[in-house]
Short mmCIF file of C-alpha atoms in Angstrom, two decimals:
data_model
loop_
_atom_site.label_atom_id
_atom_site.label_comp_id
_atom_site.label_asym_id
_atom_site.label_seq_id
_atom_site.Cartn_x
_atom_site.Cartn_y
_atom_site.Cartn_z
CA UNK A 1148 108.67 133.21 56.15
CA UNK A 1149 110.39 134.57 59.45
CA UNK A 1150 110.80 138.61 59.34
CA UNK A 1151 114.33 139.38 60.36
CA UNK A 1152 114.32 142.52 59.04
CA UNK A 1153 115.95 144.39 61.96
CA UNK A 1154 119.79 143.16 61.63
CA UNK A 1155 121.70 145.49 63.50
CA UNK A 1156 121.14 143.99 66.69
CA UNK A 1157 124.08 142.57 68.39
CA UNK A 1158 121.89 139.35 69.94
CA UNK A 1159 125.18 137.21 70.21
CA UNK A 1160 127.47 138.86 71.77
CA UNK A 1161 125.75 141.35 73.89
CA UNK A 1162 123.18 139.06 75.89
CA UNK A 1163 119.88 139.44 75.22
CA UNK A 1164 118.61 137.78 78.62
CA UNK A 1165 120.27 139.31 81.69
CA UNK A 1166 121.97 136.35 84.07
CA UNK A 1167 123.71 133.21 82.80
CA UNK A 1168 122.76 129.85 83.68
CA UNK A 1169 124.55 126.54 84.29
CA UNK A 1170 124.78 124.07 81.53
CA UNK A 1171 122.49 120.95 81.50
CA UNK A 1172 124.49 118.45 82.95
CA UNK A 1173 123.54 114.47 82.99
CA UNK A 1174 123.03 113.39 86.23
CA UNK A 1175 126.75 112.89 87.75
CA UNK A 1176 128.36 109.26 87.93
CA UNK A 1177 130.03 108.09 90.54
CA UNK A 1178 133.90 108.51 90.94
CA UNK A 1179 135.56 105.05 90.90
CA UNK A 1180 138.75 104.74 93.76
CA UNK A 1181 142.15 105.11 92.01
CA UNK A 1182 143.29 101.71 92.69
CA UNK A 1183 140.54 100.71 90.70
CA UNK A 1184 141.02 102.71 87.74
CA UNK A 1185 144.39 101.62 87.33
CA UNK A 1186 143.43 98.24 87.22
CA UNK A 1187 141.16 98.78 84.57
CA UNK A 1188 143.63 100.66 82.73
CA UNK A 1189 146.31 97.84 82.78
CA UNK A 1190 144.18 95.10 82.34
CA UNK A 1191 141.94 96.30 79.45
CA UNK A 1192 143.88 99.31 77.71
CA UNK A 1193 141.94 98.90 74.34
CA UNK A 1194 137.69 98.65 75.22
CA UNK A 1195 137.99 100.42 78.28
CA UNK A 1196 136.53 103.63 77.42
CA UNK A 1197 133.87 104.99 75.43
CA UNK A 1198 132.68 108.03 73.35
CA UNK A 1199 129.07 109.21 74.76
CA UNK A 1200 126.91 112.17 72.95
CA UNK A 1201 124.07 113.55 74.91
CA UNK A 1202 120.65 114.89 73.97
CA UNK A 1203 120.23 118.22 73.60
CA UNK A 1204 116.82 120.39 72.74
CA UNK A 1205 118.88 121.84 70.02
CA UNK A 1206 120.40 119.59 67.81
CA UNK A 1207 118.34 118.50 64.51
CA UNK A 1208 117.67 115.11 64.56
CA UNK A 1209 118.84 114.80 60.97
CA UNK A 1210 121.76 116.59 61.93
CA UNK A 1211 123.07 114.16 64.41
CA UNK A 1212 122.23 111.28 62.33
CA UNK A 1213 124.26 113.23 59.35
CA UNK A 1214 127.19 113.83 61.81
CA UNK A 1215 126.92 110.01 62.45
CA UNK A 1216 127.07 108.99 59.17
CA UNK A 1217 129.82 111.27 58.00
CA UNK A 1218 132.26 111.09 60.86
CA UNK A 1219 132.05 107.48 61.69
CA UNK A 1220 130.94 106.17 58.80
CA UNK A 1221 128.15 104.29 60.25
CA UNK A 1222 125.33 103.13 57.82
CA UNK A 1223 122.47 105.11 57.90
CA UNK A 1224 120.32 102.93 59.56
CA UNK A 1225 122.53 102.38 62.44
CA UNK A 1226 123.30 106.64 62.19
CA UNK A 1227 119.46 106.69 62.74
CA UNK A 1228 119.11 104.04 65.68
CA UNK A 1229 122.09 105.96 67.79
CA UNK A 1230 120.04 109.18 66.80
CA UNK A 1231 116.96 108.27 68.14
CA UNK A 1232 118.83 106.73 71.34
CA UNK A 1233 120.34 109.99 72.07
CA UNK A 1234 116.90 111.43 71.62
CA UNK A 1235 114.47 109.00 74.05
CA UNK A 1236 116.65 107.96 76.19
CA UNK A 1237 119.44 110.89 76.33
CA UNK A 1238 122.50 109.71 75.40
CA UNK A 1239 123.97 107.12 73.38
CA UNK A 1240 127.66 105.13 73.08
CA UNK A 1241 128.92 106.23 69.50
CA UNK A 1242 132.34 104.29 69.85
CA UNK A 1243 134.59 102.45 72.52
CA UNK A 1244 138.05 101.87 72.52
CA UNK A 1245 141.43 103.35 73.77
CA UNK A 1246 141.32 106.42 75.81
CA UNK A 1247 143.17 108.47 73.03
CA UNK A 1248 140.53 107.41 70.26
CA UNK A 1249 138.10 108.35 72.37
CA UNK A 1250 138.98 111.80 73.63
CA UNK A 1251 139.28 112.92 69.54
CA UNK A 1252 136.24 111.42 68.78
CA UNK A 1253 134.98 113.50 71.50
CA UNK A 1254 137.26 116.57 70.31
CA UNK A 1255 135.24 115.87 66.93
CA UNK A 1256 131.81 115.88 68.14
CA UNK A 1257 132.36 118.70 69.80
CA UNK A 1258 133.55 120.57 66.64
CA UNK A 1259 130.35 119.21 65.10
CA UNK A 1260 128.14 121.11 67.88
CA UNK A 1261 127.22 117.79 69.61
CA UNK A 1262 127.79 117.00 73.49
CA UNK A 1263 130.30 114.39 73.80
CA UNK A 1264 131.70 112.89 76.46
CA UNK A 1265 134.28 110.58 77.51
CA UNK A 1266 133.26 107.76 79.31
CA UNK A 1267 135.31 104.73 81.27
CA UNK A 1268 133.12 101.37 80.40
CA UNK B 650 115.32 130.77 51.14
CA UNK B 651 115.79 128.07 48.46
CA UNK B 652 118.15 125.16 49.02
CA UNK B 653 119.01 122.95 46.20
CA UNK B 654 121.83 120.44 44.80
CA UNK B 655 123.09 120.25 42.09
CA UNK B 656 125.65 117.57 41.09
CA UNK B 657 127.95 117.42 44.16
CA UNK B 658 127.36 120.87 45.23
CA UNK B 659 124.68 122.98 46.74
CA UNK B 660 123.05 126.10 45.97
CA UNK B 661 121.49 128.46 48.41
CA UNK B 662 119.22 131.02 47.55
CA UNK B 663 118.69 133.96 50.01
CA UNK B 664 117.09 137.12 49.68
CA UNK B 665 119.43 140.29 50.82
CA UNK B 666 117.87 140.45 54.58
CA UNK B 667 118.41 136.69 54.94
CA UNK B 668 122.22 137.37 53.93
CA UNK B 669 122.84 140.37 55.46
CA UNK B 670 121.75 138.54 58.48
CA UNK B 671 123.56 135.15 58.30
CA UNK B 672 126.48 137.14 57.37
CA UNK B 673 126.14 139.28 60.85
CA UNK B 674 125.72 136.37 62.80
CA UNK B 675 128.72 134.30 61.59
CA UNK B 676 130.74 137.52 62.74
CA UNK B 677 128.99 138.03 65.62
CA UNK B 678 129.76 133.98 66.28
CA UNK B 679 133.52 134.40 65.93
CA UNK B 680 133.61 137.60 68.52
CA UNK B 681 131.99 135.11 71.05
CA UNK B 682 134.58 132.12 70.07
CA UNK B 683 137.25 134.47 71.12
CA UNK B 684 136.04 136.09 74.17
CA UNK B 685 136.74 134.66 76.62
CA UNK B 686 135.52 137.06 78.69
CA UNK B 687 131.79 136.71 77.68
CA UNK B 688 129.26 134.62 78.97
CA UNK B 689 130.42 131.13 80.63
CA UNK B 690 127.23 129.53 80.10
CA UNK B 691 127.41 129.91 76.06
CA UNK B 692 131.15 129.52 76.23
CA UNK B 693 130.09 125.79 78.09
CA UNK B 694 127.45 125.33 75.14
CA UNK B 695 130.59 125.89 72.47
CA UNK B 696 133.19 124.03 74.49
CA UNK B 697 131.13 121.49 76.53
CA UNK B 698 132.71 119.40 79.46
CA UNK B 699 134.05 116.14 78.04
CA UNK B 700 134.61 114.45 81.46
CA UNK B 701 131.70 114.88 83.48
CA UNK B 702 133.24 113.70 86.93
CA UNK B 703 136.95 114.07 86.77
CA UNK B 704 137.72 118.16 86.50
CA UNK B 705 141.62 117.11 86.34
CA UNK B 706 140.94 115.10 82.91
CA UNK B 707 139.20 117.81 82.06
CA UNK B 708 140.99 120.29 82.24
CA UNK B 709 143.91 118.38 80.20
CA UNK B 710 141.68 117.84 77.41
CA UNK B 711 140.14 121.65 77.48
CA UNK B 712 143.85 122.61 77.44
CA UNK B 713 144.83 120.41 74.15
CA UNK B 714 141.92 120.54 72.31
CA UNK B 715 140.52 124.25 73.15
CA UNK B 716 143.00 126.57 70.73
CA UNK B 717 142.23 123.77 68.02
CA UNK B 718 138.83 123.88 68.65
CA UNK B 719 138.15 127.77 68.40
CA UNK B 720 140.56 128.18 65.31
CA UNK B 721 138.43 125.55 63.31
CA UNK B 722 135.22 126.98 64.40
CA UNK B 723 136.25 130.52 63.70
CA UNK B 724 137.57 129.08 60.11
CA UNK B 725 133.99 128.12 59.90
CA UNK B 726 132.24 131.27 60.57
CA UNK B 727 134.83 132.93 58.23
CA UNK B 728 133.81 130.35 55.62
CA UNK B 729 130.08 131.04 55.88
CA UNK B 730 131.01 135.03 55.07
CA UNK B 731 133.61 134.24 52.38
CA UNK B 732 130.60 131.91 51.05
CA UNK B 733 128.20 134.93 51.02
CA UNK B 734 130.72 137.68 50.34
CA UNK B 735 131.28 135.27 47.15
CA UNK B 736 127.93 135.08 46.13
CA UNK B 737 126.74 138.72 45.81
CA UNK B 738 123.24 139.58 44.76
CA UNK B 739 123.18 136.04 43.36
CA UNK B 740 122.77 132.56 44.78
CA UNK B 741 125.40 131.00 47.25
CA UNK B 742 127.14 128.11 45.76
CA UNK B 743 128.23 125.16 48.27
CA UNK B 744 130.92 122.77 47.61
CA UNK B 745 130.96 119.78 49.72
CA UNK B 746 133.50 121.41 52.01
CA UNK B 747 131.85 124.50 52.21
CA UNK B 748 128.99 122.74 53.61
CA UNK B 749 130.93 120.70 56.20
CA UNK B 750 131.99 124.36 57.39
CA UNK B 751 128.45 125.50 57.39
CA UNK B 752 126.33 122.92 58.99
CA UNK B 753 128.31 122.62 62.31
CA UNK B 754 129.46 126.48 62.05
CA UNK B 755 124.68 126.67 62.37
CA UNK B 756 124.76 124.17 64.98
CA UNK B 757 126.99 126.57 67.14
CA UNK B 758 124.86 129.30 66.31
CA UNK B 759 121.62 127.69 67.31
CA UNK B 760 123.57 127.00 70.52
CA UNK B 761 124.92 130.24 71.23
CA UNK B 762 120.66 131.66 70.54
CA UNK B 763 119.61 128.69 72.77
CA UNK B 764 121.33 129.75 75.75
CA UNK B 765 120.66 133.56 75.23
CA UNK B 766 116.67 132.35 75.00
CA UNK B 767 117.00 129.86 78.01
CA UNK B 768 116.59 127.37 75.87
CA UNK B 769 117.87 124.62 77.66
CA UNK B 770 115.39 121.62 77.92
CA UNK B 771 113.26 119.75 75.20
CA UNK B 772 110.30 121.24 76.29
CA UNK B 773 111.42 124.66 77.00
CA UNK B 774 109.52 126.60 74.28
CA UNK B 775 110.96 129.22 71.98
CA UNK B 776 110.00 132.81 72.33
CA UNK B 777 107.88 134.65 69.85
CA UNK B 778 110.16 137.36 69.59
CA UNK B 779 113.05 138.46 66.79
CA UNK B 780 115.77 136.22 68.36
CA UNK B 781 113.28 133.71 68.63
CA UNK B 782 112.07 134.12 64.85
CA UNK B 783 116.19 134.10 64.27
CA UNK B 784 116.43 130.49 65.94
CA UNK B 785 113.88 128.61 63.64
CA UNK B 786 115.35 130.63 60.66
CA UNK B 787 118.24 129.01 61.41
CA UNK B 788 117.22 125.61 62.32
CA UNK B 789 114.72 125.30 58.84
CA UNK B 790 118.04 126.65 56.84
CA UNK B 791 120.14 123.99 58.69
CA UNK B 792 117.61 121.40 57.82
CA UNK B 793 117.38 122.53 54.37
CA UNK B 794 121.32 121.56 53.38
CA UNK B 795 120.96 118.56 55.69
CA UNK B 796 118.11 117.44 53.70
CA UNK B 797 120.27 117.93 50.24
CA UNK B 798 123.58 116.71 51.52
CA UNK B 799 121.81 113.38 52.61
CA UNK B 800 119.72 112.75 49.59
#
């Protein structure tokens, strides 16, 4: 069993590791022109965008497969497959729809602790 | 630490160290929700970027979603101490609510640890110190009510 005996330390909010660091970020997509969005946007409002989480060393795998499970509902075999997609090959699509839908499902994973973003398909 | 369910609900055991310290941390987790002073780098671990390559869509959705975002998290750190405060000497009884309070309110904490250790790749390795020990405390807790919830 882990000692944590010594609980008066403030780790959290006074840092423990002098100097911050940038977060880990996915290698950055290109920007589409504007004109182009737009199109997009008028011509498929409803599948155009998508809900994306991203691997992180932290995250328990059964934790992200329980957040997949609750949240969307998905079965837990398919909870598992995204899981393990997120985990080999980084990320994963979760859900695609309108932006709206999207953005809370984001909103959501990020309230779970999970790296979401929002993606145009 | 013993994790068990029973009927819908789950009961924690944890010996007075364990919840003097969980109780700590979830305090010391809501300080860092609201300062927003403190350190960027956790602050992006908490409230990650949810368009990676358009700042200006952003920003909108840091700017409806953030105040949400830290009250419900903070309501989760409070609910972990209510949880203990409720429990006393004895064990800590979990409804299913409780737990959906507890397991991301962990999450954030592991986070928040993560980026004070430099933890920040899958094969960055975690220290052998305290804060270290804290970390896999946390995660073998968090995989404890997992593990019950999903049985």
């Amino acid at each position: 069993m882990v000692d944590v005996a010594q609980l008066v330390e403030h780790w959290l909010v006074v840092p423990v590791v002098a100097g911050s660091s940038p977060v880990i970020h996915p290698t950055m997509s290109l920007t589409q022109p504007d004109e182009a969005l737009e199109e997009r946007e008028l011509f498929e409002p409803d599948r155009a965008w998508s809900t994306v989480v991203w691997n992180d060393p932290v995250n328990l795998m059964t934790y992200v497969t329980h957040v997949f499970r609750t949240y969307f509902g998905y079965p837990r075999r398919e909870a598992e497959r995204l899981m393990l997609l997120v985990h080999h090959e980084g990320r994963a699509t979760v859900a695609s729809g309108p932006r709206e839908e999207m953005e809370r499902h984001t909103e959501a994973m990020h309230e779970f602790g999970l790296w979401a973003t929002v993606e145009r398909i | 630490m013993r994790v068990q369910r029973r009927r819908g609900d789950i009961v924690v055991g944890l010996d007075a160290v364990e919840r003097d310290l969980l109780a700590s941390l979830a305090t010391q987790y809501d300080e860092v929700l609201h300062d927003d002073e403190g350190d960027d780098a956790v602050h992006d671990r908490l409230f990650p970027v949810a368009y990676r390559d358009d700042p200006d869509a952003d920003d909108e959705f840091r700017r409806y979603t953030y105040e949400g975002l830290v009250e419900r998290k903070s309501a989760n750190a409070g609910r972990i101490a209510a949880s203990i405060a409720a429990a006393g000497d004895g064990r800590i009884l979990l409804d299913p609510d409780a737990v959906g309070a507890w397991l991301p309110a962990l999450t954030d904490l592991r986070l928040v640890i993560a980026e004070r250790l430099g933890i920040r790749h899958d094969d960055d390795t975690v220290p052998d110190d305290q804060l270290g020990q804290v970390y896999h405390w946390l995660a073998e807790l968090q995989a404890r009510l997992v593990d019950a919830v999903d049985r």
